[in-house]
Amino acid sequence: MSMLRAQGLSRVYRTPAGEVHAAREIDLEVDAGEVVAIRGRSGAGKTTLLTMLGGLDRPTAGRVEIDGRDLYGPDGTALLGVTVASVFQGFGLVPILSAAENVEVPLRIRRTDPAERARRVAQALDAVGLADHVNQRPAELSGGQQQRVAIARALVAEPAVLLADEPTGQLDSETGAQIMDLIARLAHERGTAAVVATHDPVMLARADRVLQLHDGRLSRVG
Ligand SMILES: Nc1ncnc2c1ncn2[C@@H]1O[C@H](COP(=O)(O)OP(=O)(O)OP(=O)(O)O)[C@@H](O)[C@H]1O
Ligand SMILES: [Mg+2]
Protein backbone atom coordinates (compact mmCIF):
# COMPACT_ATOMS: atom_id res chain seq x y z
CA MET A 1 0.00 0.00 0.00
CA SER A 2 1.27 3.49 -0.80
CA MET A 3 1.96 5.48 2.33
CA LEU A 4 2.91 8.53 0.28
CA ARG A 5 1.31 9.39 -3.03
CA ALA A 6 1.86 12.47 -5.17
CA GLN A 7 -0.13 13.07 -8.34
CA GLY A 8 0.52 15.70 -10.97
CA LEU A 9 2.66 17.81 -8.67
CA SER A 10 3.85 21.02 -10.27
CA ARG A 11 5.53 24.07 -8.83
CA VAL A 12 6.05 27.31 -10.71
CA TYR A 13 8.15 30.03 -9.09
CA ARG A 14 7.43 33.51 -10.38
CA THR A 15 10.56 35.62 -10.46
CA PRO A 16 11.38 39.01 -11.98
CA ALA A 17 13.21 37.12 -14.74
CA GLY A 18 10.11 35.01 -15.51
CA GLU A 19 8.58 31.70 -14.48
CA VAL A 20 10.69 28.82 -13.22
CA HIS A 21 9.06 25.40 -13.61
CA ALA A 22 10.81 23.64 -10.75
CA ALA A 23 8.45 20.63 -10.69
CA ARG A 24 6.53 19.37 -13.70
CA GLU A 25 3.60 16.98 -13.20
CA ILE A 26 5.40 14.66 -10.84
CA ASP A 27 3.74 11.35 -9.93
CA LEU A 28 5.28 9.39 -7.09
CA GLU A 29 4.17 6.54 -4.84
CA VAL A 30 6.19 5.26 -1.90
CA ASP A 31 5.16 2.20 0.10
CA ALA A 32 5.31 1.86 3.86
CA GLY A 33 8.84 0.72 4.73
CA GLU A 34 10.27 1.67 1.35
CA VAL A 35 13.31 3.92 0.84
CA VAL A 36 13.30 5.93 -2.38
CA ALA A 37 16.30 8.01 -3.39
CA ILE A 38 15.95 11.01 -5.66
CA ARG A 39 19.01 12.09 -7.56
CA GLY A 40 19.51 15.02 -9.85
CA ARG A 41 21.90 17.85 -10.47
CA SER A 42 21.86 21.12 -8.60
CA GLY A 43 18.71 23.00 -9.60
CA ALA A 44 16.88 19.86 -10.79
CA GLY A 45 14.09 20.42 -8.25
CA LYS A 46 14.91 18.02 -5.37
CA THR A 47 14.37 20.49 -2.53
CA THR A 48 11.25 21.85 -4.23
CA LEU A 49 9.78 18.34 -4.40
CA LEU A 50 10.64 17.45 -0.79
CA THR A 51 9.21 20.68 0.62
CA MET A 52 5.93 20.02 -1.22
CA LEU A 53 5.86 16.40 0.02
CA GLY A 54 6.51 17.69 3.55
CA GLY A 55 3.63 20.12 3.62
CA LEU A 56 5.95 23.13 3.68
CA ASP A 57 5.18 24.52 0.24
CA ARG A 58 1.86 24.21 -1.49
CA PRO A 59 2.13 22.88 -5.05
CA THR A 60 0.96 25.08 -7.92
CA ALA A 61 -0.99 22.04 -9.13
CA GLY A 62 -1.46 18.45 -8.07
CA ARG A 63 -2.01 16.70 -4.77
CA VAL A 64 -0.17 14.86 -2.03
CA GLU A 65 -1.73 12.07 0.03
CA ILE A 66 -0.23 10.61 3.19
CA ASP A 67 -1.75 7.28 4.19
CA GLY A 68 -4.79 8.05 2.05
CA ARG A 69 -5.39 11.54 3.41
CA ASP A 70 -4.88 14.77 1.50
CA LEU A 71 -1.91 16.64 2.91
CA TYR A 72 -3.10 20.05 1.72
CA GLY A 73 -6.55 21.26 2.70
CA PRO A 74 -8.85 23.21 0.38
CA ASP A 75 -7.29 26.51 1.50
CA GLY A 76 -3.82 25.20 0.64
CA THR A 77 -2.48 24.88 4.16
CA ALA A 78 -1.03 21.55 5.23
CA LEU A 79 -3.22 19.50 7.56
CA LEU A 80 -2.11 19.13 11.13
CA GLY A 81 -1.84 15.67 12.55
CA VAL A 82 -0.50 14.18 9.34
CA THR A 83 2.89 12.92 10.41
CA VAL A 84 5.73 13.85 8.13
CA ALA A 85 9.20 14.45 9.53
CA SER A 86 12.08 16.07 7.71
CA VAL A 87 15.84 16.15 7.99
CA PHE A 88 17.31 19.05 6.07
CA GLN A 89 20.82 20.20 5.37
CA GLY A 90 22.51 21.81 8.35
CA PHE A 91 20.57 19.52 10.73
CA GLY A 92 18.64 22.37 12.42
CA LEU A 93 19.55 21.38 15.97
CA VAL A 94 19.09 23.90 18.78
CA PRO A 95 22.63 24.75 20.00
CA ILE A 96 21.80 25.34 23.66
CA LEU A 97 19.88 22.08 24.05
CA SER A 98 21.47 18.70 24.74
CA ALA A 99 21.02 15.80 22.31
CA ALA A 100 18.18 14.43 24.46
CA GLU A 101 16.48 17.82 24.72
CA ASN A 102 16.69 18.32 20.95
CA VAL A 103 15.09 14.93 20.33
CA GLU A 104 12.39 15.72 22.88
CA VAL A 105 11.15 18.84 21.04
CA PRO A 106 8.58 17.13 18.74
CA LEU A 107 7.12 15.24 21.72
CA ARG A 108 6.80 18.44 23.76
CA ILE A 109 4.96 20.04 20.83
CA ARG A 110 2.59 17.06 20.85
CA ARG A 111 2.19 17.31 24.63
CA THR A 112 3.28 13.73 25.18
CA ASP A 113 3.45 13.12 28.93
CA PRO A 114 6.88 13.42 30.59
CA ALA A 115 7.44 9.76 31.47
CA GLU A 116 6.50 8.64 27.97
CA ARG A 117 8.72 11.41 26.53
CA ALA A 118 11.73 10.26 28.50
CA ARG A 119 11.18 6.67 27.43
CA ARG A 120 10.85 7.51 23.73
CA VAL A 121 13.79 9.94 23.70
CA ALA A 122 16.06 7.31 25.27
CA GLN A 123 14.84 4.71 22.79
CA ALA A 124 15.35 7.03 19.78
CA LEU A 125 18.90 7.98 20.83
CA ASP A 126 19.68 4.33 21.47
CA ALA A 127 18.39 3.41 18.00
CA VAL A 128 20.86 5.82 16.37
CA GLY A 129 23.74 4.65 18.58
CA LEU A 130 23.98 7.73 20.78
CA ALA A 131 22.96 6.32 24.15
CA ASP A 132 26.31 7.48 25.58
CA HIS A 133 25.98 11.08 24.34
CA VAL A 134 22.53 12.13 25.50
CA ASN A 135 23.71 15.10 27.57
CA GLN A 136 26.09 16.61 25.00
CA ARG A 137 25.18 19.73 23.06
CA PRO A 138 25.48 19.77 19.25
CA ALA A 139 28.81 21.66 19.36
CA GLU A 140 30.21 18.84 21.51
CA LEU A 141 29.29 16.19 18.91
CA SER A 142 30.87 15.25 15.56
CA GLY A 143 29.06 16.05 12.30
CA GLY A 144 27.91 12.43 11.93
CA GLN A 145 26.69 12.36 15.53
CA GLN A 146 24.77 15.63 15.01
CA GLN A 147 23.19 14.15 11.93
CA ARG A 148 22.14 11.10 13.95
CA VAL A 149 20.55 13.37 16.57
CA ALA A 150 18.59 15.03 13.74
CA ILE A 151 17.42 11.59 12.55
CA ALA A 152 16.43 10.58 16.08
CA ARG A 153 14.46 13.82 16.38
CA ALA A 154 12.74 13.18 13.04
CA LEU A 155 11.80 9.61 13.98
CA VAL A 156 10.89 10.01 17.66
CA ALA A 157 7.28 10.88 16.90
CA GLU A 158 7.02 7.81 14.61
CA PRO A 159 6.11 9.67 11.43
CA ALA A 160 4.37 7.94 8.54
CA VAL A 161 6.81 9.60 6.16
CA LEU A 162 10.45 10.64 6.53
CA LEU A 163 11.95 13.14 4.11
CA ALA A 164 15.68 13.84 4.01
CA ASP A 165 17.31 16.48 1.78
CA GLU A 166 20.96 15.56 1.21
CA PRO A 167 21.20 14.40 4.80
CA THR A 168 24.86 13.52 4.53
CA GLY A 169 26.03 16.43 2.40
CA GLN A 170 28.74 17.58 4.79
CA LEU A 171 29.85 14.14 5.95
CA ASP A 172 32.60 11.86 4.67
CA SER A 173 31.44 9.01 2.50
CA GLU A 174 31.79 6.28 5.15
CA THR A 175 29.81 8.22 7.74
CA GLY A 176 27.27 9.05 5.02
CA ALA A 177 26.88 5.35 4.26
CA GLN A 178 26.28 4.61 7.96
CA ILE A 179 23.63 7.33 8.15
CA MET A 180 21.89 5.97 5.06
CA ASP A 181 22.03 2.42 6.49
CA LEU A 182 20.43 3.78 9.64
CA ILE A 183 17.63 5.54 7.73
CA ALA A 184 16.98 2.38 5.69
CA ARG A 185 16.99 0.10 8.74
CA LEU A 186 14.62 2.32 10.71
CA ALA A 187 12.30 2.76 7.69
CA HIS A 188 12.19 -1.00 7.07
CA GLU A 189 11.66 -1.85 10.76
CA ARG A 190 8.97 0.73 11.41
CA GLY A 191 7.19 0.84 8.07
CA THR A 192 8.12 4.46 7.48
CA ALA A 193 8.06 5.64 3.86
CA ALA A 194 11.36 7.46 3.26
CA VAL A 195 12.37 9.80 0.45
CA VAL A 196 16.01 10.88 0.37
CA ALA A 197 17.51 13.42 -2.03
CA THR A 198 21.18 12.74 -2.64
CA HIS A 199 23.96 12.87 -5.22
CA ASP A 200 26.04 10.34 -3.31
CA PRO A 201 26.44 6.97 -5.13
CA VAL A 202 27.15 5.24 -1.82
CA MET A 203 23.74 6.35 -0.59
CA LEU A 204 21.95 5.67 -3.88
CA ALA A 205 23.17 2.07 -3.66
CA ARG A 206 21.36 1.66 -0.34
CA ALA A 207 17.94 2.79 -1.55
CA ASP A 208 15.20 0.33 -2.54
CA ARG A 209 14.49 2.44 -5.62
CA VAL A 210 16.26 5.34 -7.33
CA LEU A 211 14.47 8.06 -9.27
CA GLN A 212 16.01 10.81 -11.33
CA LEU A 213 14.91 14.43 -11.39
CA HIS A 214 15.87 16.42 -14.43
CA ASP A 215 14.61 19.93 -14.96
CA GLY A 216 11.58 19.30 -12.74
CA ARG A 217 10.63 15.98 -14.33
CA LEU A 218 10.86 12.70 -12.45
CA SER A 219 11.84 9.46 -14.15
CA ARG A 220 12.94 5.97 -13.27
CA VAL A 221 16.58 4.95 -13.27
CA GLY A 222 17.71 1.64 -14.78
N1 LIG B 1 12.01 30.37 -3.90
C1 LIG B 1 12.38 30.27 -5.18
N2 LIG B 1 12.10 31.26 -6.05
C2 LIG B 1 12.45 31.14 -7.35
N3 LIG B 1 13.08 30.08 -7.88
C3 LIG B 1 13.39 29.08 -7.06
C4 LIG B 1 13.08 29.10 -5.66
N4 LIG B 1 13.50 27.95 -5.10
C5 LIG B 1 14.07 27.24 -6.09
N5 LIG B 1 14.00 27.89 -7.27
C6 LIG B 1 14.48 27.40 -8.58
O1 LIG B 1 13.84 26.16 -8.82
C7 LIG B 1 14.73 25.23 -9.42
C8 LIG B 1 14.84 24.00 -8.52
O2 LIG B 1 15.50 24.36 -7.30
P1 LIG B 1 15.73 23.32 -6.11
O3 LIG B 1 16.23 24.07 -4.95
O4 LIG B 1 14.48 22.53 -5.93
O5 LIG B 1 16.88 22.38 -6.74
P2 LIG B 1 17.74 21.22 -6.05
O6 LIG B 1 17.63 20.03 -6.94
O7 LIG B 1 17.35 21.05 -4.64
O8 LIG B 1 19.22 21.80 -6.15
P3 LIG B 1 20.50 21.59 -5.14
O9 LIG B 1 21.05 20.22 -5.47
O10 LIG B 1 21.43 22.68 -5.55
O11 LIG B 1 20.01 21.70 -3.73
C9 LIG B 1 16.03 25.98 -9.61
O12 LIG B 1 16.06 26.48 -10.93
C10 LIG B 1 15.95 27.12 -8.61
O13 LIG B 1 16.69 28.22 -9.05
MG1 LIG C 1 18.34 21.28 -2.81
Short mmCIF file of C-alpha atoms in Angstrom, two decimals, residues 34-151:
data_model
loop_
_atom_site.label_atom_id
_atom_site.label_comp_id
_atom_site.label_asym_id
_atom_site.label_seq_id
_atom_site.Cartn_x
_atom_site.Cartn_y
_atom_site.Cartn_z
CA GLU A 34 10.27 1.67 1.35
CA VAL A 35 13.31 3.92 0.84
CA VAL A 36 13.30 5.93 -2.38
CA ALA A 37 16.30 8.01 -3.39
CA ILE A 38 15.95 11.01 -5.66
CA ARG A 39 19.01 12.09 -7.56
CA GLY A 40 19.51 15.02 -9.85
CA ARG A 41 21.90 17.85 -10.47
CA SER A 42 21.86 21.12 -8.60
CA GLY A 43 18.71 23.00 -9.60
CA ALA A 44 16.88 19.86 -10.79
CA GLY A 45 14.09 20.42 -8.25
CA LYS A 46 14.91 18.02 -5.37
CA THR A 47 14.37 20.49 -2.53
CA THR A 48 11.25 21.85 -4.23
CA LEU A 49 9.78 18.34 -4.40
CA LEU A 50 10.64 17.45 -0.79
CA THR A 51 9.21 20.68 0.62
CA MET A 52 5.93 20.02 -1.22
CA LEU A 53 5.86 16.40 0.02
CA GLY A 54 6.51 17.69 3.55
CA GLY A 55 3.63 20.12 3.62
CA LEU A 56 5.95 23.13 3.68
CA ASP A 57 5.18 24.52 0.24
CA ARG A 58 1.86 24.21 -1.49
CA PRO A 59 2.13 22.88 -5.05
CA THR A 60 0.96 25.08 -7.92
CA ALA A 61 -0.99 22.04 -9.13
CA GLY A 62 -1.46 18.45 -8.07
CA ARG A 63 -2.01 16.70 -4.77
CA VAL A 64 -0.17 14.86 -2.03
CA GLU A 65 -1.73 12.07 0.03
CA ILE A 66 -0.23 10.61 3.19
CA ASP A 67 -1.75 7.28 4.19
CA GLY A 68 -4.79 8.05 2.05
CA ARG A 69 -5.39 11.54 3.41
CA ASP A 70 -4.88 14.77 1.50
CA LEU A 71 -1.91 16.64 2.91
CA TYR A 72 -3.10 20.05 1.72
CA GLY A 73 -6.55 21.26 2.70
CA PRO A 74 -8.85 23.21 0.38
CA ASP A 75 -7.29 26.51 1.50
CA GLY A 76 -3.82 25.20 0.64
CA THR A 77 -2.48 24.88 4.16
CA ALA A 78 -1.03 21.55 5.23
CA LEU A 79 -3.22 19.50 7.56
CA LEU A 80 -2.11 19.13 11.13
CA GLY A 81 -1.84 15.67 12.55
CA VAL A 82 -0.50 14.18 9.34
CA THR A 83 2.89 12.92 10.41
CA VAL A 84 5.73 13.85 8.13
CA ALA A 85 9.20 14.45 9.53
CA SER A 86 12.08 16.07 7.71
CA VAL A 87 15.84 16.15 7.99
CA PHE A 88 17.31 19.05 6.07
CA GLN A 89 20.82 20.20 5.37
CA GLY A 90 22.51 21.81 8.35
CA PHE A 91 20.57 19.52 10.73
CA GLY A 92 18.64 22.37 12.42
CA LEU A 93 19.55 21.38 15.97
CA VAL A 94 19.09 23.90 18.78
CA PRO A 95 22.63 24.75 20.00
CA ILE A 96 21.80 25.34 23.66
CA LEU A 97 19.88 22.08 24.05
CA SER A 98 21.47 18.70 24.74
CA ALA A 99 21.02 15.80 22.31
CA ALA A 100 18.18 14.43 24.46
CA GLU A 101 16.48 17.82 24.72
CA ASN A 102 16.69 18.32 20.95
CA VAL A 103 15.09 14.93 20.33
CA GLU A 104 12.39 15.72 22.88
CA VAL A 105 11.15 18.84 21.04
CA PRO A 106 8.58 17.13 18.74
CA LEU A 107 7.12 15.24 21.72
CA ARG A 108 6.80 18.44 23.76
CA ILE A 109 4.96 20.04 20.83
CA ARG A 110 2.59 17.06 20.85
CA ARG A 111 2.19 17.31 24.63
CA THR A 112 3.28 13.73 25.18
CA ASP A 113 3.45 13.12 28.93
CA PRO A 114 6.88 13.42 30.59
CA ALA A 115 7.44 9.76 31.47
CA GLU A 116 6.50 8.64 27.97
CA ARG A 117 8.72 11.41 26.53
CA ALA A 118 11.73 10.26 28.50
CA ARG A 119 11.18 6.67 27.43
CA ARG A 120 10.85 7.51 23.73
CA VAL A 121 13.79 9.94 23.70
CA ALA A 122 16.06 7.31 25.27
CA GLN A 123 14.84 4.71 22.79
CA ALA A 124 15.35 7.03 19.78
CA LEU A 125 18.90 7.98 20.83
CA ASP A 126 19.68 4.33 21.47
CA ALA A 127 18.39 3.41 18.00
CA VAL A 128 20.86 5.82 16.37
CA GLY A 129 23.74 4.65 18.58
CA LEU A 130 23.98 7.73 20.78
CA ALA A 131 22.96 6.32 24.15
CA ASP A 132 26.31 7.48 25.58
CA HIS A 133 25.98 11.08 24.34
CA VAL A 134 22.53 12.13 25.50
CA ASN A 135 23.71 15.10 27.57
CA GLN A 136 26.09 16.61 25.00
CA ARG A 137 25.18 19.73 23.06
CA PRO A 138 25.48 19.77 19.25
CA ALA A 139 28.81 21.66 19.36
CA GLU A 140 30.21 18.84 21.51
CA LEU A 141 29.29 16.19 18.91
CA SER A 142 30.87 15.25 15.56
CA GLY A 143 29.06 16.05 12.30
CA GLY A 144 27.91 12.43 11.93
CA GLN A 145 26.69 12.36 15.53
CA GLN A 146 24.77 15.63 15.01
CA GLN A 147 23.19 14.15 11.93
CA ARG A 148 22.14 11.10 13.95
CA VAL A 149 20.55 13.37 16.57
CA ALA A 150 18.59 15.03 13.74
CA ILE A 151 17.42 11.59 12.55
#
